[in-house]
């Protein structure tokens, strides 16, 4: 017998508690089902939730990111949180098909996956430009131009990837679109062969932040982004717009002392959803404190919103129904 024992031979030797301890459901953290590769490519408009977790590493959810598939191609990425590298590959998304990265804001759990995506995408050798869209920055939060330059610019952290700025080595030039968060109401972001994307500035404490609205062939998905109950403009602009999917963030519990100046609690999610009246309300950006308080959060949502509520897990596919 070989001196190197294979795992097959070692496994029966491990004590039972050690085997149980490896199951991944430790510490009482609500886990999402084990992620499996899922392929969402099909005709029409499909939302794939790549990362459905929050900023704290506390379970098996990746940081915030969403992929929009249109007629079988992964065309748009909404946020690029940590874990994107893994989930993007599991989703079988092709970097050559990507038209734009749309960032809701520059918190680390929404942009931390960009370096890995750019490094991975540098192997694609696509010449076509790639749009990088986000809110205009300030002293504490980088706008899309600053993110590009500080990550892959000649004087950035990864200067060997400067092809994303100057187009060398067949890398796609990152075309910047910085959205003014001081403007109110819908702002056009992108128009391309029946695809319409607009942004609305939202209130997320001191952070320049956006929501995005994507329309295609009569279908509509709204990405709320991180926002507090003070995002009146978001609700007013989308009142009774009946999107196929309204994506909102399940970040805080119903307890006192939660950061309601940054995020909507269940009551505020329900009030916004009741006004916007989506076919499906999808909860993502799920933090442990909100999941632990799940029944109270759900009761608060349903006190004003009577429609369907779905919890998103990483790599889930949601098909916008054709009208
Ligand atoms: Zn945030």
PDB file of C-alpha atoms and ligand atoms in Angstrom:
ATOM      1  CA  UNK A   1       0.000   0.000   0.000  1.00  0.00           C
ATOM      2  CA  UNK A   2       1.215   3.478  -0.847  1.00  0.00           C
ATOM      3  CA  UNK A   3       2.551   5.593   2.031  1.00  0.00           C
ATOM      4  CA  UNK A   4       0.306   8.467   0.889  1.00  0.00           C
ATOM      5  CA  UNK A   5      -3.167   7.657   2.144  1.00  0.00           C
ATOM      6  CA  UNK A   6      -5.973   9.060   0.046  1.00  0.00           C
ATOM      7  CA  UNK A   7      -8.876  11.001   1.589  1.00  0.00           C
ATOM      8  CA  UNK A   8     -11.016   7.919   0.985  1.00  0.00           C
ATOM      9  CA  UNK A   9      -8.935   5.954   3.472  1.00  0.00           C
ATOM     10  CA  UNK A  10      -8.564   8.789   5.975  1.00  0.00           C
ATOM     11  CA  UNK A  11     -12.245   9.735   6.156  1.00  0.00           C
ATOM     12  CA  UNK A  12     -13.433   6.785   8.285  1.00  0.00           C
ATOM     13  CA  UNK A  13     -10.668   7.553  10.784  1.00  0.00           C
ATOM     14  CA  UNK A  14     -11.964  11.042  11.598  1.00  0.00           C
ATOM     15  CA  UNK A  15     -14.018  11.308  14.826  1.00  0.00           C
ATOM     16  CA  UNK A  16     -17.730  11.945  14.239  1.00  0.00           C
ATOM     17  CA  UNK A  17     -17.887  15.437  15.863  1.00  0.00           C
ATOM     18  CA  UNK A  18     -15.158  16.642  13.515  1.00  0.00           C
ATOM     19  CA  UNK A  19     -17.125  15.453  10.514  1.00  0.00           C
ATOM     20  CA  UNK A  20     -20.276  17.186  11.777  1.00  0.00           C
ATOM     21  CA  UNK A  21     -18.299  20.339  12.502  1.00  0.00           C
ATOM     22  CA  UNK A  22     -17.404  20.555   8.815  1.00  0.00           C
ATOM     23  CA  UNK A  23     -21.020  20.775   7.685  1.00  0.00           C
ATOM     24  CA  UNK A  24     -20.955  24.572   7.286  1.00  0.00           C
ATOM     25  CA  UNK A  25     -24.040  25.390   9.386  1.00  0.00           C
ATOM     26  CA  UNK A  26     -21.970  26.514  12.341  1.00  0.00           C
ATOM     27  CA  UNK A  27     -22.531  29.425  14.739  1.00  0.00           C
ATOM     28  CA  UNK A  28     -26.296  29.568  14.176  1.00  0.00           C
ATOM     29  CA  UNK A  29     -25.854  31.716  11.066  1.00  0.00           C
ATOM     30  CA  UNK A  30     -28.790  31.234   8.673  1.00  0.00           C
ATOM     31  CA  UNK A  31     -27.219  29.706   5.582  1.00  0.00           C
ATOM     32  CA  UNK A  32     -28.459  29.790   2.037  1.00  0.00           C
ATOM     33  CA  UNK A  33     -28.732  26.408   0.294  1.00  0.00           C
ATOM     34  CA  UNK A  34     -25.443  25.113  -1.043  1.00  0.00           C
ATOM     35  CA  UNK A  35     -24.755  27.109  -4.174  1.00  0.00           C
ATOM     36  CA  UNK A  36     -24.700  25.228  -7.412  1.00  0.00           C
ATOM     37  CA  UNK A  37     -23.800  26.356 -10.867  1.00  0.00           C
ATOM     38  CA  UNK A  38     -26.941  27.590 -12.595  1.00  0.00           C
ATOM     39  CA  UNK A  39     -27.162  28.793 -16.150  1.00  0.00           C
ATOM     40  CA  UNK A  40     -29.743  31.545 -16.678  1.00  0.00           C
ATOM     41  CA  UNK A  41     -29.177  32.013 -20.423  1.00  0.00           C
ATOM     42  CA  UNK A  42     -32.518  32.038 -22.221  1.00  0.00           C
ATOM     43  CA  UNK A  43     -34.676  34.340 -24.337  1.00  0.00           C
ATOM     44  CA  UNK A  44     -36.008  37.484 -22.725  1.00  0.00           C
ATOM     45  CA  UNK A  45     -34.981  39.287 -19.568  1.00  0.00           C
ATOM     46  CA  UNK A  46     -33.538  37.299 -16.658  1.00  0.00           C
ATOM     47  CA  UNK A  47     -32.118  38.548 -13.366  1.00  0.00           C
ATOM     48  CA  UNK A  48     -29.489  36.396 -11.695  1.00  0.00           C
ATOM     49  CA  UNK A  49     -28.588  37.257  -8.116  1.00  0.00           C
ATOM     50  CA  UNK A  50     -24.866  36.483  -7.982  1.00  0.00           C
ATOM     51  CA  UNK A  51     -24.156  37.730  -4.467  1.00  0.00           C
ATOM     52  CA  UNK A  52     -26.969  38.080  -1.915  1.00  0.00           C
ATOM     53  CA  UNK A  53     -24.998  38.860   1.242  1.00  0.00           C
ATOM     54  CA  UNK A  54     -23.946  42.010   3.052  1.00  0.00           C
ATOM     55  CA  UNK A  55     -20.670  43.607   4.102  1.00  0.00           C
ATOM     56  CA  UNK A  56     -19.820  41.149   6.916  1.00  0.00           C
ATOM     57  CA  UNK A  57     -18.304  37.728   6.195  1.00  0.00           C
ATOM     58  CA  UNK A  58     -20.847  35.763   8.219  1.00  0.00           C
ATOM     59  CA  UNK A  59     -22.157  32.957   6.041  1.00  0.00           C
ATOM     60  CA  UNK A  60     -22.057  31.541   2.541  1.00  0.00           C
ATOM     61  CA  UNK A  61     -23.401  34.516   0.621  1.00  0.00           C
ATOM     62  CA  UNK A  62     -21.152  36.591  -1.638  1.00  0.00           C
ATOM     63  CA  UNK A  63     -21.199  40.415  -1.460  1.00  0.00           C
ATOM     64  CA  UNK A  64     -23.774  42.339  -3.462  1.00  0.00           C
ATOM     65  CA  UNK A  65     -23.857  41.705  -7.212  1.00  0.00           C
ATOM     66  CA  UNK A  66     -26.515  40.973  -9.826  1.00  0.00           C
ATOM     67  CA  UNK A  67     -26.306  39.883 -13.434  1.00  0.00           C
ATOM     68  CA  UNK A  68     -28.863  40.822 -16.089  1.00  0.00           C
ATOM     69  CA  UNK A  69     -29.203  38.298 -18.901  1.00  0.00           C
ATOM     70  CA  UNK A  70     -30.854  39.463 -22.117  1.00  0.00           C
ATOM     71  CA  UNK A  71     -31.672  36.888 -24.789  1.00  0.00           C
ATOM     72  CA  UNK A  72     -29.080  34.464 -23.461  1.00  0.00           C
ATOM     73  CA  UNK A  73     -26.212  36.878 -22.849  1.00  0.00           C
ATOM     74  CA  UNK A  74     -25.003  38.318 -19.539  1.00  0.00           C
ATOM     75  CA  UNK A  75     -25.064  41.989 -20.600  1.00  0.00           C
ATOM     76  CA  UNK A  76     -25.162  44.032 -17.381  1.00  0.00           C
ATOM     77  CA  UNK A  77     -23.641  43.709 -13.950  1.00  0.00           C
ATOM     78  CA  UNK A  78     -25.343  45.660 -11.141  1.00  0.00           C
ATOM     79  CA  UNK A  79     -22.752  46.046  -8.376  1.00  0.00           C
ATOM     80  CA  UNK A  80     -19.575  44.055  -8.011  1.00  0.00           C
ATOM     81  CA  UNK A  81     -19.204  42.896  -4.433  1.00  0.00           C
ATOM     82  CA  UNK A  82     -16.555  40.555  -2.987  1.00  0.00           C
ATOM     83  CA  UNK A  83     -17.121  36.992  -4.184  1.00  0.00           C
ATOM     84  CA  UNK A  84     -18.026  38.164  -7.683  1.00  0.00           C
ATOM     85  CA  UNK A  85     -15.022  36.357  -9.219  1.00  0.00           C
ATOM     86  CA  UNK A  86     -16.320  32.972  -8.071  1.00  0.00           C
ATOM     87  CA  UNK A  87     -20.012  33.564  -8.748  1.00  0.00           C
ATOM     88  CA  UNK A  88     -19.355  35.081 -12.201  1.00  0.00           C
ATOM     89  CA  UNK A  89     -17.566  31.906 -13.212  1.00  0.00           C
ATOM     90  CA  UNK A  90     -20.224  29.670 -11.669  1.00  0.00           C
ATOM     91  CA  UNK A  91     -22.883  31.583 -13.620  1.00  0.00           C
ATOM     92  CA  UNK A  92     -20.967  30.823 -16.845  1.00  0.00           C
ATOM     93  CA  UNK A  93     -21.073  34.512 -17.731  1.00  0.00           C
ATOM     94  CA  UNK A  94     -18.807  35.536 -20.624  1.00  0.00           C
ATOM     95  CA  UNK A  95     -16.804  38.751 -20.154  1.00  0.00           C
ATOM     96  CA  UNK A  96     -17.034  39.327 -23.912  1.00  0.00           C
ATOM     97  CA  UNK A  97     -20.815  39.763 -23.594  1.00  0.00           C
ATOM     98  CA  UNK A  98     -20.672  42.367 -20.816  1.00  0.00           C
ATOM     99  CA  UNK A  99     -21.816  45.848 -21.918  1.00  0.00           C
ATOM    100  CA  UNK A 100     -21.777  47.771 -18.653  1.00  0.00           C
ATOM    101  CA  UNK A 101     -21.013  47.588 -14.948  1.00  0.00           C
ATOM    102  CA  UNK A 102     -23.484  49.726 -12.998  1.00  0.00           C
ATOM    103  CA  UNK A 103     -22.481  50.563  -9.449  1.00  0.00           C
ATOM    104  CA  UNK A 104     -25.109  51.713  -6.958  1.00  0.00           C
ATOM    105  CA  UNK A 105     -22.440  53.208  -4.663  1.00  0.00           C
ATOM    106  CA  UNK A 106     -18.829  52.770  -3.591  1.00  0.00           C
ATOM    107  CA  UNK A 107     -19.114  50.851  -0.324  1.00  0.00           C
ATOM    108  CA  UNK A 108     -16.675  47.927  -0.288  1.00  0.00           C
ATOM    109  CA  UNK A 109     -19.425  45.289  -0.332  1.00  0.00           C
ATOM    110  CA  UNK A 110     -20.590  46.671  -3.695  1.00  0.00           C
ATOM    111  CA  UNK A 111     -17.270  47.328  -5.478  1.00  0.00           C
ATOM    112  CA  UNK A 112     -14.798  44.974  -3.759  1.00  0.00           C
ATOM    113  CA  UNK A 113     -15.027  42.383  -6.546  1.00  0.00           C
ATOM    114  CA  UNK A 114     -13.879  44.727  -9.310  1.00  0.00           C
ATOM    115  CA  UNK A 115     -10.127  43.915  -9.233  1.00  0.00           C
ATOM    116  CA  UNK A 116     -10.802  40.186  -9.577  1.00  0.00           C
ATOM    117  CA  UNK A 117     -13.266  40.769 -12.413  1.00  0.00           C
ATOM    118  CA  UNK A 118     -10.863  43.035 -14.300  1.00  0.00           C
ATOM    119  CA  UNK A 119      -7.977  40.592 -13.859  1.00  0.00           C
ATOM    120  CA  UNK A 120     -10.151  37.719 -15.066  1.00  0.00           C
ATOM    121  CA  UNK A 121     -11.518  39.825 -17.933  1.00  0.00           C
ATOM    122  CA  UNK A 122      -8.009  40.761 -19.061  1.00  0.00           C
ATOM    123  CA  UNK A 123      -7.706  37.240 -20.477  1.00  0.00           C
ATOM    124  CA  UNK A 124     -10.747  37.777 -22.719  1.00  0.00           C
ATOM    125  CA  UNK A 125      -8.837  40.054 -25.144  1.00  0.00           C
ATOM    126  CA  UNK A 126     -11.970  41.866 -26.226  1.00  0.00           C
ATOM    127  CA  UNK A 127     -11.441  45.198 -27.931  1.00  0.00           C
ATOM    128  CA  UNK A 128     -14.980  46.533 -27.459  1.00  0.00           C
ATOM    129  CA  UNK A 129     -15.348  49.196 -24.786  1.00  0.00           C
ATOM    130  CA  UNK A 130     -16.987  48.442 -21.443  1.00  0.00           C
ATOM    131  CA  UNK A 131     -19.036  51.062 -19.609  1.00  0.00           C
ATOM    132  CA  UNK A 132     -18.383  51.707 -15.925  1.00  0.00           C
ATOM    133  CA  UNK A 133     -21.316  53.652 -14.484  1.00  0.00           C
ATOM    134  CA  UNK A 134     -21.876  54.940 -10.976  1.00  0.00           C
ATOM    135  CA  UNK A 135     -22.631  57.963  -8.805  1.00  0.00           C
ATOM    136  CA  UNK A 136     -20.248  60.915  -8.900  1.00  0.00           C
ATOM    137  CA  UNK A 137     -17.844  60.553  -6.004  1.00  0.00           C
ATOM    138  CA  UNK A 138     -16.696  62.787  -3.177  1.00  0.00           C
ATOM    139  CA  UNK A 139     -13.842  62.831  -0.645  1.00  0.00           C
ATOM    140  CA  UNK A 140     -14.950  59.584   1.017  1.00  0.00           C
ATOM    141  CA  UNK A 141     -16.526  57.654  -1.848  1.00  0.00           C
ATOM    142  CA  UNK A 142     -14.862  57.138  -5.221  1.00  0.00           C
ATOM    143  CA  UNK A 143     -16.819  57.798  -8.392  1.00  0.00           C
ATOM    144  CA  UNK A 144     -16.418  55.441 -11.363  1.00  0.00           C
ATOM    145  CA  UNK A 145     -13.503  57.411 -12.851  1.00  0.00           C
ATOM    146  CA  UNK A 146     -11.596  57.325  -9.563  1.00  0.00           C
ATOM    147  CA  UNK A 147     -12.302  53.622  -9.118  1.00  0.00           C
ATOM    148  CA  UNK A 148     -10.958  52.924 -12.610  1.00  0.00           C
ATOM    149  CA  UNK A 149      -7.858  55.081 -12.199  1.00  0.00           C
ATOM    150  CA  UNK A 150      -7.038  53.906  -8.671  1.00  0.00           C
ATOM    151  CA  UNK A 151      -7.450  50.228  -9.577  1.00  0.00           C
ATOM    152  CA  UNK A 152      -6.127  49.817 -13.112  1.00  0.00           C
ATOM    153  CA  UNK A 153      -4.689  53.238 -14.065  1.00  0.00           C
ATOM    154  CA  UNK A 154      -0.975  53.660 -14.791  1.00  0.00           C
ATOM    155  CA  UNK A 155      -0.570  54.993 -11.242  1.00  0.00           C
ATOM    156  CA  UNK A 156      -3.141  52.649  -9.704  1.00  0.00           C
ATOM    157  CA  UNK A 157      -2.840  49.502  -7.644  1.00  0.00           C
ATOM    158  CA  UNK A 158      -2.601  47.171 -10.663  1.00  0.00           C
ATOM    159  CA  UNK A 159      -0.805  49.246 -13.330  1.00  0.00           C
ATOM    160  CA  UNK A 160      -0.109  46.179 -15.489  1.00  0.00           C
ATOM    161  CA  UNK A 161      -3.875  46.299 -16.268  1.00  0.00           C
ATOM    162  CA  UNK A 162      -3.717  49.882 -17.612  1.00  0.00           C
ATOM    163  CA  UNK A 163      -5.024  48.533 -20.901  1.00  0.00           C
ATOM    164  CA  UNK A 164      -8.458  49.065 -19.343  1.00  0.00           C
ATOM    165  CA  UNK A 165      -7.671  52.796 -19.484  1.00  0.00           C
ATOM    166  CA  UNK A 166      -5.690  53.155 -22.721  1.00  0.00           C
ATOM    167  CA  UNK A 167      -6.973  50.158 -24.709  1.00  0.00           C
ATOM    168  CA  UNK A 168      -3.560  48.504 -25.053  1.00  0.00           C
ATOM    169  CA  UNK A 169      -3.193  44.718 -25.215  1.00  0.00           C
ATOM    170  CA  UNK A 170      -6.735  44.421 -26.608  1.00  0.00           C
ATOM    171  CA  UNK A 171      -8.271  45.259 -23.263  1.00  0.00           C
ATOM    172  CA  UNK A 172     -11.625  47.047 -23.307  1.00  0.00           C
ATOM    173  CA  UNK A 173     -11.450  50.746 -22.507  1.00  0.00           C
ATOM    174  CA  UNK A 174     -13.585  51.486 -19.464  1.00  0.00           C
ATOM    175  CA  UNK A 175     -15.907  54.281 -20.607  1.00  0.00           C
ATOM    176  CA  UNK A 176     -16.996  56.296 -17.608  1.00  0.00           C
ATOM    177  CA  UNK A 177     -20.450  57.633 -16.882  1.00  0.00           C
ATOM    178  CA  UNK A 178     -20.709  59.487 -13.565  1.00  0.00           C
ATOM    179  CA  UNK A 179     -24.288  60.224 -12.482  1.00  0.00           C
ATOM    180  CA  UNK A 180     -25.076  63.408 -10.541  1.00  0.00           C
ATOM    181  CA  UNK A 181     -26.809  62.388  -7.301  1.00  0.00           C
ATOM    182  CA  UNK A 182     -27.990  65.955  -6.666  1.00  0.00           C
ATOM    183  CA  UNK A 183     -30.465  65.704  -9.546  1.00  0.00           C
ATOM    184  CA  UNK A 184     -33.940  64.469  -8.742  1.00  0.00           C
ATOM    185  CA  UNK A 185     -36.107  62.014 -10.654  1.00  0.00           C
ATOM    186  CA  UNK A 186     -35.247  59.596 -13.449  1.00  0.00           C
ATOM    187  CA  UNK A 187     -31.916  60.181 -15.216  1.00  0.00           C
ATOM    188  CA  UNK A 188     -31.255  58.330 -18.498  1.00  0.00           C
ATOM    189  CA  UNK A 189     -28.146  56.165 -18.242  1.00  0.00           C
ATOM    190  CA  UNK A 190     -28.156  53.922 -21.309  1.00  0.00           C
ATOM    191  CA  UNK A 191     -30.229  53.345 -24.458  1.00  0.00           C
ATOM    192  CA  UNK A 192     -29.322  50.396 -26.688  1.00  0.00           C
ATOM    193  CA  UNK A 193     -31.600  48.544 -29.101  1.00  0.00           C
ATOM    194  CA  UNK A 194     -34.689  48.406 -26.934  1.00  0.00           C
ATOM    195  CA  UNK A 195     -32.801  48.347 -23.629  1.00  0.00           C
ATOM    196  CA  UNK A 196     -33.422  51.364 -21.406  1.00  0.00           C
ATOM    197  CA  UNK A 197     -31.592  51.961 -18.156  1.00  0.00           C
ATOM    198  CA  UNK A 198     -32.325  54.920 -15.892  1.00  0.00           C
ATOM    199  CA  UNK A 199     -31.016  55.919 -12.478  1.00  0.00           C
ATOM    200  CA  UNK A 200     -32.616  57.664  -9.517  1.00  0.00           C
ATOM    201  CA  UNK A 201     -30.541  59.108  -6.684  1.00  0.00           C
ATOM    202  CA  UNK A 202     -31.432  57.561  -3.316  1.00  0.00           C
ATOM    203  CA  UNK A 203     -30.690  58.432   0.316  1.00  0.00           C
ATOM    204  CA  UNK A 204     -28.057  56.161   1.888  1.00  0.00           C
ATOM    205  CA  UNK A 205     -26.761  58.308   4.736  1.00  0.00           C
ATOM    206  CA  UNK A 206     -23.771  60.361   3.549  1.00  0.00           C
ATOM    207  CA  UNK A 207     -23.023  58.034   0.629  1.00  0.00           C
ATOM    208  CA  UNK A 208     -23.619  59.133  -2.995  1.00  0.00           C
ATOM    209  CA  UNK A 209     -25.978  56.342  -4.080  1.00  0.00           C
ATOM    210  CA  UNK A 210     -28.236  55.327  -6.962  1.00  0.00           C
ATOM    211  CA  UNK A 211     -31.035  52.952  -7.799  1.00  0.00           C
ATOM    212  CA  UNK A 212     -31.335  51.596 -11.349  1.00  0.00           C
ATOM    213  CA  UNK A 213     -34.362  50.817 -13.503  1.00  0.00           C
ATOM    214  CA  UNK A 214     -33.905  48.474 -16.468  1.00  0.00           C
ATOM    215  CA  UNK A 215     -36.558  48.023 -19.160  1.00  0.00           C
ATOM    216  CA  UNK A 216     -36.608  45.602 -22.087  1.00  0.00           C
ATOM    217  CA  UNK A 217     -39.547  44.607 -24.314  1.00  0.00           C
ATOM    218  CA  UNK A 218     -42.154  45.836 -21.852  1.00  0.00           C
ATOM    219  CA  UNK A 219     -40.441  44.158 -18.897  1.00  0.00           C
ATOM    220  CA  UNK A 220     -38.967  46.064 -16.002  1.00  0.00           C
ATOM    221  CA  UNK A 221     -36.595  45.365 -13.119  1.00  0.00           C
ATOM    222  CA  UNK A 222     -35.899  47.902 -10.365  1.00  0.00           C
ATOM    223  CA  UNK A 223     -32.687  47.674  -8.322  1.00  0.00           C
ATOM    224  CA  UNK A 224     -33.240  49.791  -5.201  1.00  0.00           C
ATOM    225  CA  UNK A 225     -29.600  49.736  -4.080  1.00  0.00           C
ATOM    226  CA  UNK A 226     -28.842  50.495  -0.458  1.00  0.00           C
ATOM    227  CA  UNK A 227     -31.339  53.167   0.610  1.00  0.00           C
ATOM    228  CA  UNK A 228     -33.040  54.537   3.713  1.00  0.00           C
ATOM    229  CA  UNK A 229     -36.706  55.431   4.244  1.00  0.00           C
ATOM    230  CA  UNK A 230     -35.760  59.000   3.294  1.00  0.00           C
ATOM    231  CA  UNK A 231     -35.608  58.030  -0.396  1.00  0.00           C
ATOM    232  CA  UNK A 232     -38.907  59.779  -1.169  1.00  0.00           C
ATOM    233  CA  UNK A 233     -37.878  60.631  -4.711  1.00  0.00           C
ATOM    234  CA  UNK A 234     -37.354  56.942  -5.538  1.00  0.00           C
ATOM    235  CA  UNK A 235     -40.873  56.047  -4.408  1.00  0.00           C
ATOM    236  CA  UNK A 236     -42.485  59.085  -6.069  1.00  0.00           C
ATOM    237  CA  UNK A 237     -40.778  58.466  -9.440  1.00  0.00           C
ATOM    238  CA  UNK A 238     -41.786  54.790  -9.483  1.00  0.00           C
ATOM    239  CA  UNK A 239     -45.251  55.067  -7.910  1.00  0.00           C
ATOM    240  CA  UNK A 240     -47.532  52.307  -9.236  1.00  0.00           C
ATOM    241  CA  UNK A 241     -45.034  51.507 -12.035  1.00  0.00           C
ATOM    242  CA  UNK A 242     -45.690  47.761 -11.494  1.00  0.00           C
ATOM    243  CA  UNK A 243     -42.190  46.419 -12.273  1.00  0.00           C
ATOM    244  CA  UNK A 244     -41.848  42.693 -12.876  1.00  0.00           C
ATOM    245  CA  UNK A 245     -39.223  42.530 -10.139  1.00  0.00           C
ATOM    246  CA  UNK A 246     -38.421  45.033  -7.386  1.00  0.00           C
ATOM    247  CA  UNK A 247     -35.091  44.183  -5.752  1.00  0.00           C
ATOM    248  CA  UNK A 248     -34.771  45.550  -2.217  1.00  0.00           C
ATOM    249  CA  UNK A 249     -32.200  45.070   0.523  1.00  0.00           C
ATOM    250  CA  UNK A 250     -32.828  43.083   3.695  1.00  0.00           C
ATOM    251  CA  UNK A 251     -30.138  44.637   5.873  1.00  0.00           C
ATOM    252  CA  UNK A 252     -31.484  45.498   9.320  1.00  0.00           C
ATOM    253  CA  UNK A 253     -33.697  43.919  11.951  1.00  0.00           C
ATOM    254  CA  UNK A 254     -36.853  45.426  13.442  1.00  0.00           C
ATOM    255  CA  UNK A 255     -35.054  46.141  16.749  1.00  0.00           C
ATOM    256  CA  UNK A 256     -34.474  49.652  18.060  1.00  0.00           C
ATOM    257  CA  UNK A 257     -31.095  51.187  17.364  1.00  0.00           C
ATOM    258  CA  UNK A 258     -30.642  49.768  13.868  1.00  0.00           C
ATOM    259  CA  UNK A 259     -29.128  52.157  11.259  1.00  0.00           C
ATOM    260  CA  UNK A 260     -32.389  53.395   9.770  1.00  0.00           C
ATOM    261  CA  UNK A 261     -30.601  56.447   8.370  1.00  0.00           C
ATOM    262  CA  UNK A 262     -28.811  54.081   5.968  1.00  0.00           C
ATOM    263  CA  UNK A 263     -31.238  51.238   5.295  1.00  0.00           C
ATOM    264  CA  UNK A 264     -34.963  50.500   5.137  1.00  0.00           C
ATOM    265  CA  UNK A 265     -36.335  48.223   7.830  1.00  0.00           C
ATOM    266  CA  UNK A 266     -39.196  45.833   7.067  1.00  0.00           C
ATOM    267  CA  UNK A 267     -41.841  48.528   7.583  1.00  0.00           C
ATOM    268  CA  UNK A 268     -40.078  50.923   5.199  1.00  0.00           C
ATOM    269  CA  UNK A 269     -39.505  48.153   2.616  1.00  0.00           C
ATOM    270  CA  UNK A 270     -43.208  47.297   2.744  1.00  0.00           C
ATOM    271  CA  UNK A 271     -44.290  50.927   2.355  1.00  0.00           C
ATOM    272  CA  UNK A 272     -42.068  51.428  -0.709  1.00  0.00           C
ATOM    273  CA  UNK A 273     -43.191  48.131  -2.255  1.00  0.00           C
ATOM    274  CA  UNK A 274     -46.871  48.943  -1.648  1.00  0.00           C
ATOM    275  CA  UNK A 275     -46.437  52.262  -3.474  1.00  0.00           C
ATOM    276  CA  UNK A 276     -44.424  50.834  -6.387  1.00  0.00           C
ATOM    277  CA  UNK A 277     -46.631  47.721  -6.647  1.00  0.00           C
ATOM    278  CA  UNK A 278     -44.259  45.134  -8.197  1.00  0.00           C
ATOM    279  CA  UNK A 279     -45.273  41.672  -9.402  1.00  0.00           C
ATOM    280  CA  UNK A 280     -42.480  40.258  -7.289  1.00  0.00           C
ATOM    281  CA  UNK A 281     -40.575  41.760  -4.357  1.00  0.00           C
ATOM    282  CA  UNK A 282     -37.140  40.182  -4.142  1.00  0.00           C
ATOM    283  CA  UNK A 283     -35.084  40.514  -0.950  1.00  0.00           C
ATOM    284  CA  UNK A 284     -31.313  40.382  -1.274  1.00  0.00           C
ATOM    285  CA  UNK A 285     -28.283  41.912   0.560  1.00  0.00           C
ATOM    286  CA  UNK A 286     -29.372  39.608   3.390  1.00  0.00           C
ATOM    287  CA  UNK A 287     -27.464  40.252   6.606  1.00  0.00           C
ATOM    288  CA  UNK A 288     -27.482  37.874   9.566  1.00  0.00           C
ATOM    289  CA  UNK A 289     -29.221  40.374  11.863  1.00  0.00           C
ATOM    290  CA  UNK A 290     -32.103  40.699   9.367  1.00  0.00           C
ATOM    291  CA  UNK A 291     -32.302  36.963   8.654  1.00  0.00           C
ATOM    292  CA  UNK A 292     -32.308  36.173  12.380  1.00  0.00           C
ATOM    293  CA  UNK A 293     -35.298  38.529  12.754  1.00  0.00           C
ATOM    294  CA  UNK A 294     -36.937  37.119   9.610  1.00  0.00           C
ATOM    295  CA  UNK A 295     -40.513  36.571  10.905  1.00  0.00           C
ATOM    296  CA  UNK A 296     -40.721  40.111  12.343  1.00  0.00           C
ATOM    297  CA  UNK A 297     -39.232  41.631   9.177  1.00  0.00           C
ATOM    298  CA  UNK A 298     -41.709  39.720   7.011  1.00  0.00           C
ATOM    299  CA  UNK A 299     -44.670  40.720   9.199  1.00  0.00           C
ATOM    300  CA  UNK A 300     -43.575  44.368   8.954  1.00  0.00           C
ATOM    301  CA  UNK A 301     -43.274  44.179   5.148  1.00  0.00           C
ATOM    302  CA  UNK A 302     -46.678  42.538   4.800  1.00  0.00           C
ATOM    303  CA  UNK A 303     -48.352  45.125   7.018  1.00  0.00           C
ATOM    304  CA  UNK A 304     -48.476  47.357   3.934  1.00  0.00           C
ATOM    305  CA  UNK A 305     -47.334  45.245   0.944  1.00  0.00           C
ATOM    306  CA  UNK A 306     -49.684  42.356   0.130  1.00  0.00           C
ATOM    307  CA  UNK A 307     -47.889  40.866  -2.897  1.00  0.00           C
ATOM    308  CA  UNK A 308     -45.357  38.056  -3.260  1.00  0.00           C
ATOM    309  CA  UNK A 309     -42.055  38.277  -1.347  1.00  0.00           C
ATOM    310  CA  UNK A 310     -39.114  36.087  -2.378  1.00  0.00           C
ATOM    311  CA  UNK A 311     -35.779  35.627  -0.637  1.00  0.00           C
ATOM    312  CA  UNK A 312     -32.887  35.576  -3.101  1.00  0.00           C
ATOM    313  CA  UNK A 313     -29.952  33.202  -2.830  1.00  0.00           C
ATOM    314  CA  UNK A 314     -26.658  33.344  -4.717  1.00  0.00           C
ATOM    315  CA  UNK A 315     -26.960  32.232  -8.358  1.00  0.00           C
ATOM    316  CA  UNK A 316     -30.791  32.174  -8.386  1.00  0.00           C
ATOM    317  CA  UNK A 317     -32.461  33.045 -11.723  1.00  0.00           C
ATOM    318  CA  UNK A 318     -35.603  35.185 -11.906  1.00  0.00           C
ATOM    319  CA  UNK A 319     -37.406  35.476 -15.227  1.00  0.00           C
ATOM    320  CA  UNK A 320     -39.269  38.710 -15.955  1.00  0.00           C
ATOM    321  CA  UNK A 321     -42.662  37.657 -17.326  1.00  0.00           C
ATOM    322  CA  UNK A 322     -43.384  38.762 -20.881  1.00  0.00           C
ATOM    323  CA  UNK A 323     -46.371  41.093 -21.128  1.00  0.00           C
TER     324      UNK A 323
HETATM  325 ZN1  LIG B   1     -23.958  50.624   1.337  1.00  0.00          ZN
END
